[in-house]
CSV table of C-alpha atoms and ligand atoms in Angstrom, one decimal:
chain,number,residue,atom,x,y,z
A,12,UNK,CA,-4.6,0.8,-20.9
A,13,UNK,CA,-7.0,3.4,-19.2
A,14,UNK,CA,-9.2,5.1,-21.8
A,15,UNK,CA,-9.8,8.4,-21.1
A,16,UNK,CA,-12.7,10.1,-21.6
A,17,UNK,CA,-13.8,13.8,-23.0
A,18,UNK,CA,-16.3,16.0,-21.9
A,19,UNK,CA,-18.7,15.0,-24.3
A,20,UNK,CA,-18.3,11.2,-23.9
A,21,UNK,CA,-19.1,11.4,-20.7
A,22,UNK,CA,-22.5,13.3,-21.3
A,23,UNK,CA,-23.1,10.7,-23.7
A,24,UNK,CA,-22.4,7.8,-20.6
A,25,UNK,CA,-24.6,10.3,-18.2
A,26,UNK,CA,-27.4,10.2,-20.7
A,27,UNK,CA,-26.8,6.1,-20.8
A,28,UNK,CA,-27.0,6.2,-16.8
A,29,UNK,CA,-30.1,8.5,-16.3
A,30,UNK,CA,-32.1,5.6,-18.2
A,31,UNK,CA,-30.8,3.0,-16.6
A,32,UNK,CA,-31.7,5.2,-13.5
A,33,UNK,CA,-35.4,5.0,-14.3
A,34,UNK,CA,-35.5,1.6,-14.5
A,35,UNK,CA,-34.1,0.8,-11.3
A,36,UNK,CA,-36.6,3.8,-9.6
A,37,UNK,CA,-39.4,1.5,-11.7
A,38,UNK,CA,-38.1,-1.5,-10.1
A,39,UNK,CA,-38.4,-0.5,-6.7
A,40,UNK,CA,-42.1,0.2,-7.4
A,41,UNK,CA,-42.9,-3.2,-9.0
A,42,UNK,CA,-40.4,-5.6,-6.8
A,43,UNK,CA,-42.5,-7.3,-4.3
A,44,UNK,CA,-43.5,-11.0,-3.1
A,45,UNK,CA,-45.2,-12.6,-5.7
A,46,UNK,CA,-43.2,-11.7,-8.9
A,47,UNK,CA,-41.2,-13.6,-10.7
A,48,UNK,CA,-37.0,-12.5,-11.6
A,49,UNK,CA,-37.7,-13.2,-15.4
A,50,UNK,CA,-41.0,-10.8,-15.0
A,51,UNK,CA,-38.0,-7.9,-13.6
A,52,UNK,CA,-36.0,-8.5,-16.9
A,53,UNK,CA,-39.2,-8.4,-18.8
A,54,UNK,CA,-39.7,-4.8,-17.1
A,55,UNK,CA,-36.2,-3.5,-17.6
A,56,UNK,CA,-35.8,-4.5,-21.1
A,57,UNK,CA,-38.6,-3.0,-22.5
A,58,UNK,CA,-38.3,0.0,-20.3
A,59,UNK,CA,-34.7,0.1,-21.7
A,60,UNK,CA,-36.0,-0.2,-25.4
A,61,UNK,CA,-39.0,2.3,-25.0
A,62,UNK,CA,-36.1,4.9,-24.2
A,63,UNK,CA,-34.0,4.1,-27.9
A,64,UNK,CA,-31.3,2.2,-25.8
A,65,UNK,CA,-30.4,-1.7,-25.9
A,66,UNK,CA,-29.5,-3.8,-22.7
A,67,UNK,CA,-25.8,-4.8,-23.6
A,68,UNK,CA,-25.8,-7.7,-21.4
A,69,UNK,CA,-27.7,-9.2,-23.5
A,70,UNK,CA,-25.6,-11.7,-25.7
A,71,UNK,CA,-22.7,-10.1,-23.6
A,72,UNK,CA,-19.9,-13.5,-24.0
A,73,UNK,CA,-23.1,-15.0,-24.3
A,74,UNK,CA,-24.6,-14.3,-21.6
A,75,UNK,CA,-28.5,-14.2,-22.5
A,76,UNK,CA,-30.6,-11.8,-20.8
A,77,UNK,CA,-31.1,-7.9,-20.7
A,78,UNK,CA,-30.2,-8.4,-16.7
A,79,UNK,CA,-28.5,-10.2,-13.9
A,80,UNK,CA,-31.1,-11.0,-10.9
A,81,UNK,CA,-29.2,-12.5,-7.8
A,82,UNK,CA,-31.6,-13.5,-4.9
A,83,UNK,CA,-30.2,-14.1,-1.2
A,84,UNK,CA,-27.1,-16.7,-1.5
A,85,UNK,CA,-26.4,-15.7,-5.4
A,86,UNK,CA,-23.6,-12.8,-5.4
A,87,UNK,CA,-24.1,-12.0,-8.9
A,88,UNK,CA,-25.0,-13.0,-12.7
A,89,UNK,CA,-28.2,-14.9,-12.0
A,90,UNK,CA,-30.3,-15.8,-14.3
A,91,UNK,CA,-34.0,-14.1,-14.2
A,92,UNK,CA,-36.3,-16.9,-14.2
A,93,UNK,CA,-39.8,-17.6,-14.2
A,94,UNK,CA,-39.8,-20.5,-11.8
A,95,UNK,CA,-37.8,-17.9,-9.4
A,96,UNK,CA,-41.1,-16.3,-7.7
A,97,UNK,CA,-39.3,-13.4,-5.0
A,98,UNK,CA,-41.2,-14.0,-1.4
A,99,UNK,CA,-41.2,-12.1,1.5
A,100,UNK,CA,-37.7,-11.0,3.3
A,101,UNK,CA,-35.7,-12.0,0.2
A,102,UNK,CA,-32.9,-9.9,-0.7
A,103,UNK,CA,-32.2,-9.1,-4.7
A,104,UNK,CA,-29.7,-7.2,-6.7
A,105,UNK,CA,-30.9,-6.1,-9.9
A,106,UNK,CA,-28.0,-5.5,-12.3
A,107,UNK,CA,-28.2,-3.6,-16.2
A,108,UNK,CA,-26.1,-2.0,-18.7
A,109,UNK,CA,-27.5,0.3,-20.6
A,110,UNK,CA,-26.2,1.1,-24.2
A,111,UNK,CA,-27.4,4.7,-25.3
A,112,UNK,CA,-25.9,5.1,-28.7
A,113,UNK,CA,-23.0,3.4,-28.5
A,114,UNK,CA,-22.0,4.5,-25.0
A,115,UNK,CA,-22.5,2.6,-21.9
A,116,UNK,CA,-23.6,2.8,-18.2
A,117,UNK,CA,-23.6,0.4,-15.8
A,118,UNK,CA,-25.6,0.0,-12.2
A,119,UNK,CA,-26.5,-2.7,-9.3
A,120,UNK,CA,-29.5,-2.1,-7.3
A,121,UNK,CA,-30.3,-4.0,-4.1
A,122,UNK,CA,-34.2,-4.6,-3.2
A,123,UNK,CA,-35.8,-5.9,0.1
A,124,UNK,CA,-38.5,-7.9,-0.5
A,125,UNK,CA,-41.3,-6.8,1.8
A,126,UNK,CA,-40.8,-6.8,5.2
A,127,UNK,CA,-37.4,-8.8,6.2
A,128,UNK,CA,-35.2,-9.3,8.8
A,129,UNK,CA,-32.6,-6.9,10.8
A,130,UNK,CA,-30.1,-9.6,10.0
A,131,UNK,CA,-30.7,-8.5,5.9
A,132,UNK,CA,-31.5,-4.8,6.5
A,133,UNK,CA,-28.0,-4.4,8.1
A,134,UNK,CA,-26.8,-6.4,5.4
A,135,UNK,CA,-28.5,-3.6,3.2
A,136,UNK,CA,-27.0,-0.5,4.4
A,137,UNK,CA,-23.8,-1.4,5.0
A,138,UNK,CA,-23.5,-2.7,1.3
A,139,UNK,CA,-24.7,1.0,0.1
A,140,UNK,CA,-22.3,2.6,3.0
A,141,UNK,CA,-19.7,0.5,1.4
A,142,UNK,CA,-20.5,2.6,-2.3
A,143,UNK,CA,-20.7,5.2,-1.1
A,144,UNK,CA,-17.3,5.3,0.7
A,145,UNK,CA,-15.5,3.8,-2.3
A,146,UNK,CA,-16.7,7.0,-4.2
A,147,UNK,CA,-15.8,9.2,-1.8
A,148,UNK,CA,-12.4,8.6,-2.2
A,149,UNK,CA,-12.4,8.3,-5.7
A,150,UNK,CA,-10.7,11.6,-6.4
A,151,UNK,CA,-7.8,12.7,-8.5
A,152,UNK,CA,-4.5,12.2,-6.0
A,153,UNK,CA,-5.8,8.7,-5.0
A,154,UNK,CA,-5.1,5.5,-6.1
A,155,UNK,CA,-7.3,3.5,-7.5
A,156,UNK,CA,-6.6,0.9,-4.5
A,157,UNK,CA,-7.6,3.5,-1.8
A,158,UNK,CA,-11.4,2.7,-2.9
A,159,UNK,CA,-11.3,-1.0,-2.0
A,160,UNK,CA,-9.0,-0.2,1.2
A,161,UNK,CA,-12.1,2.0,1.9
A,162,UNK,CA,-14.8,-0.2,1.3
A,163,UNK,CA,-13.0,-3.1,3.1
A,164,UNK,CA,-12.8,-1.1,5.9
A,165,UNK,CA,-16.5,-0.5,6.5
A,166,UNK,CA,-17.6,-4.3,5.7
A,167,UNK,CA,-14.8,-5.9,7.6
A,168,UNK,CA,-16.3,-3.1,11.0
A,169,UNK,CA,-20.1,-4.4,10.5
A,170,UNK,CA,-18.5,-8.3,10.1
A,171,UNK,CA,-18.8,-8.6,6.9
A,172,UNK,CA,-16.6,-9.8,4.0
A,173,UNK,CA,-15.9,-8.7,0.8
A,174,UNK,CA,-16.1,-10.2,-2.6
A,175,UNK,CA,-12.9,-10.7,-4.3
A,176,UNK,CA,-13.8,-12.4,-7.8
A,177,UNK,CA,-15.6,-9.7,-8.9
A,178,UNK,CA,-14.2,-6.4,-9.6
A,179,UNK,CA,-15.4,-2.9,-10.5
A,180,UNK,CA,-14.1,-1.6,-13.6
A,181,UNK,CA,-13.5,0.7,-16.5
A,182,UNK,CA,-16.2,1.4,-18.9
A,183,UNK,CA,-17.0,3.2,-22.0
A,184,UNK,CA,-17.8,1.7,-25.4
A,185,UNK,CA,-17.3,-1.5,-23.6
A,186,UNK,CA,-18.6,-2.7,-20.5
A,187,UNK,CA,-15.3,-3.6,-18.9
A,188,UNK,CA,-11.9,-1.7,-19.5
A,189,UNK,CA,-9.2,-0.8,-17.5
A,190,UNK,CA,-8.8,-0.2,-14.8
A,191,UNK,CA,-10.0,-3.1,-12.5
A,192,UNK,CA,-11.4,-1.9,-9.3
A,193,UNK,CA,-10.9,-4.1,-6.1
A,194,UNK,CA,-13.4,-4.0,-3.9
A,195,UNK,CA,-10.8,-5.5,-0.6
A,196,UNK,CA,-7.1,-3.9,0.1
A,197,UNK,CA,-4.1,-4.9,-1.6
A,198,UNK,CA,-0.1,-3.9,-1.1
A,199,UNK,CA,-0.8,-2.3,-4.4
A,200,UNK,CA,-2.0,0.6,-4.3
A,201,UNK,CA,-2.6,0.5,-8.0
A,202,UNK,CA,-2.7,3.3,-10.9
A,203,UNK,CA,-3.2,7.3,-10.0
A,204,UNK,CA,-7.0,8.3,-10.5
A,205,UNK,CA,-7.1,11.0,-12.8
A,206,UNK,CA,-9.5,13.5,-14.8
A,207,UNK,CA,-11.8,11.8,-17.5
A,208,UNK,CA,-11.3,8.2,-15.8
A,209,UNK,CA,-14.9,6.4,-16.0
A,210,UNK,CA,-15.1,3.5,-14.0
A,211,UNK,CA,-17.7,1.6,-12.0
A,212,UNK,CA,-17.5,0.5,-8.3
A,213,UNK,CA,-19.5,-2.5,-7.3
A,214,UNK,CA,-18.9,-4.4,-4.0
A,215,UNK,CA,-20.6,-7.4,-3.4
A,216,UNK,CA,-20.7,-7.9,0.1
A,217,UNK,CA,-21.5,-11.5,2.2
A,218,UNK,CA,-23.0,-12.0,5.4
A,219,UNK,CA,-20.4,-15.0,5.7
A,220,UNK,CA,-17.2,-16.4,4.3
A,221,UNK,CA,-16.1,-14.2,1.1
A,222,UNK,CA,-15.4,-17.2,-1.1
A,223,UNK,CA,-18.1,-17.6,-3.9
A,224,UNK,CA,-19.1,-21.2,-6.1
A,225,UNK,CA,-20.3,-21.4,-9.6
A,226,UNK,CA,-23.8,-23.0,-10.8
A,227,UNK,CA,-23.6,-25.4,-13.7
A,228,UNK,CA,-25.3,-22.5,-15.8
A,229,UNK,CA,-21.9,-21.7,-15.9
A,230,UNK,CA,-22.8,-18.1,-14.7
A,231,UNK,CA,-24.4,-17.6,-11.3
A,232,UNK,CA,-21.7,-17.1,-8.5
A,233,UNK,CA,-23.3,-17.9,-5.0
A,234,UNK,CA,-21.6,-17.8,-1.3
A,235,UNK,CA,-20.0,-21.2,-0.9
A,236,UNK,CA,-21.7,-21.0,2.8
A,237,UNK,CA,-25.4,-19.9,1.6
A,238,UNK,CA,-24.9,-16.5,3.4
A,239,UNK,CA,-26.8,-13.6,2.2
A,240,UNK,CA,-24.9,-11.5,-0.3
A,241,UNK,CA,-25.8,-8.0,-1.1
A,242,UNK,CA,-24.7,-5.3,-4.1
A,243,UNK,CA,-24.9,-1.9,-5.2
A,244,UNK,CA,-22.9,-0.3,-8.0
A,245,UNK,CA,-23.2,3.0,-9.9
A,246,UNK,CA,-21.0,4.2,-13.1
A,247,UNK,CA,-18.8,7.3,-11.9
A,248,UNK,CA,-16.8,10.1,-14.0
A,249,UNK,CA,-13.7,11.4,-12.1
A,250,UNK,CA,-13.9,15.5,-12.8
A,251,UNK,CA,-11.8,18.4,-11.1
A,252,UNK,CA,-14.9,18.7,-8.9
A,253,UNK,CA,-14.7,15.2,-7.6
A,254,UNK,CA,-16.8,12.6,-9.1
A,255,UNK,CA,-20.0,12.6,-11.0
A,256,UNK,CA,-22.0,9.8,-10.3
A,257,UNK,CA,-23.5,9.2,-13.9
A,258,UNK,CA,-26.2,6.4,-12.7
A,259,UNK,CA,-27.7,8.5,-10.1
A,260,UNK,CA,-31.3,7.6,-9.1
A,261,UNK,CA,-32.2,11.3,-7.6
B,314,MF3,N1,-22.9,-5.5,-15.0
B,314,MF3,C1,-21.9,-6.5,-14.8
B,314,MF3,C2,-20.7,-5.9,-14.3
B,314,MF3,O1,-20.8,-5.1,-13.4
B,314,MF3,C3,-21.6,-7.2,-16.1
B,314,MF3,C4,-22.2,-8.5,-16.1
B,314,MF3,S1,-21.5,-9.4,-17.3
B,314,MF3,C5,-22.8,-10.1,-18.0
B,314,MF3,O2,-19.6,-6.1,-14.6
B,314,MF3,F1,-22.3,-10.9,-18.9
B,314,MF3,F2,-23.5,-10.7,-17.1
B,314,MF3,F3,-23.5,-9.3,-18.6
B,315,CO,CO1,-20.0,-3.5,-13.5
């Protein structure tokens, strides 16, 4: 069931997403050879807590730390570390929830590590082209399914592929609801998008084969051919006016 939201719940979400915002503009300023991923979650956490929110990821089905921090090869959900120390050229997606009085936002950021390669820069850009042409078609009279035939589109031209066991989703009081958001085409084309639907849209995109392998943390999904794997994601609010991206960093 799609929960829909009011007016006012979404301001609340919005309010959730401009913090999370900061912390992502902070990261950019901070991320550079040298650090360590568990010094990032340090950051974001207390960034998070300074502003009267809580990281909900934290403890989230138990998973134990205020963010996910996936470097090169890992697609998502890795673990910050302090024996993870980022060097030049690497690639890392930072990703948060924030919880702002009971209401939730939820965003990926991608980083380049110093100077890197063409290879990862194109890898880059097309991963944030790929977001940013999945919102544009979020809009009521769509399905939800046009946004993955979308982004598909744009990875598949650069020659890339597209994660398919993670999925964008609904979001609210909880971090996932309904609907689930595919990232790659289907034959469905899945429910109608309409006004007060809040959903994220989150591609992971790989260099190589689509197909991802667990760690034994149980957690961290990685590309089953060590290809680079890139991710943005940002919380949006479908409106009469289009949608509101309620995690934007400008
Ligand atoms: N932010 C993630 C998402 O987009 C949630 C990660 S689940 C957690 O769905 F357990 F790692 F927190
Ligand atoms: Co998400």
């Amino acid at each position: 069931m799609i929960i829909i939201k009011t007016p006012e719940e979404i301001e609340k979400m919005r309010a959730a997403g401009k913090i999370l915002a900061g912390v992502h503009k902070r990261l950019k300023e901070i991320i550079k050879p040298g650090i360590t991923t568990k010094y990032i979650d340090e950051v974001a956490d207390e960034i998070i807590e300074a502003a009267g929110a809580t990281a909900e990821q934290k403890g989230y089905k138990g998973y134990p730390f205020a963010t996910c921090t996936s470097v090169n090869d890992e697609i998502c959900h890795g673990f910050p570390r302090e024996d993870i120390v980022l060097k030049e050229g690497d690639l890392i997606t930072v990703d948060m929830v924030v919880n702002l009085d009971g209401y939730l936002a939820d965003s990926a950021w991608s980083y380049i590590v110093g100077e890197a390669s063409q290879e990862v820069i194109d890898l880059y850009n097309t991963t944030k082209e790929c977001l940013y042409k999945g919102i544009e078609v979020a809009v009521i009279g769509n399905r939800i399914g046009d946004i993955g035939r979308a982004i598909e589109e744009v990875a598949k031209g650069a020659g890339y592929s597209v994660v398919r066991e993670f999925v964008g989703h609904g979001i609210g009081t909880n971090i996932h609801e309904d609907p689930q958001v595919l990232h790659y085409r289907t034959p469905v084309r899945g429910p109608r998008i309409t006004e007060g639907m809040v959903f994220t849209i989150e591609p992971m995109i790989n260099a190589g084969h689509w197909k991802s392998k667990l760690d034994d943390n149980g957690w961290t999904a990685r590309t089953i051919d060590g290809s680079m794997s890139c991710q943005f994601e940002h919380t949006i609010a479908i409106t009469k006016d289009g949608p509101i991206i309620l995690t934007d960093q400008d």
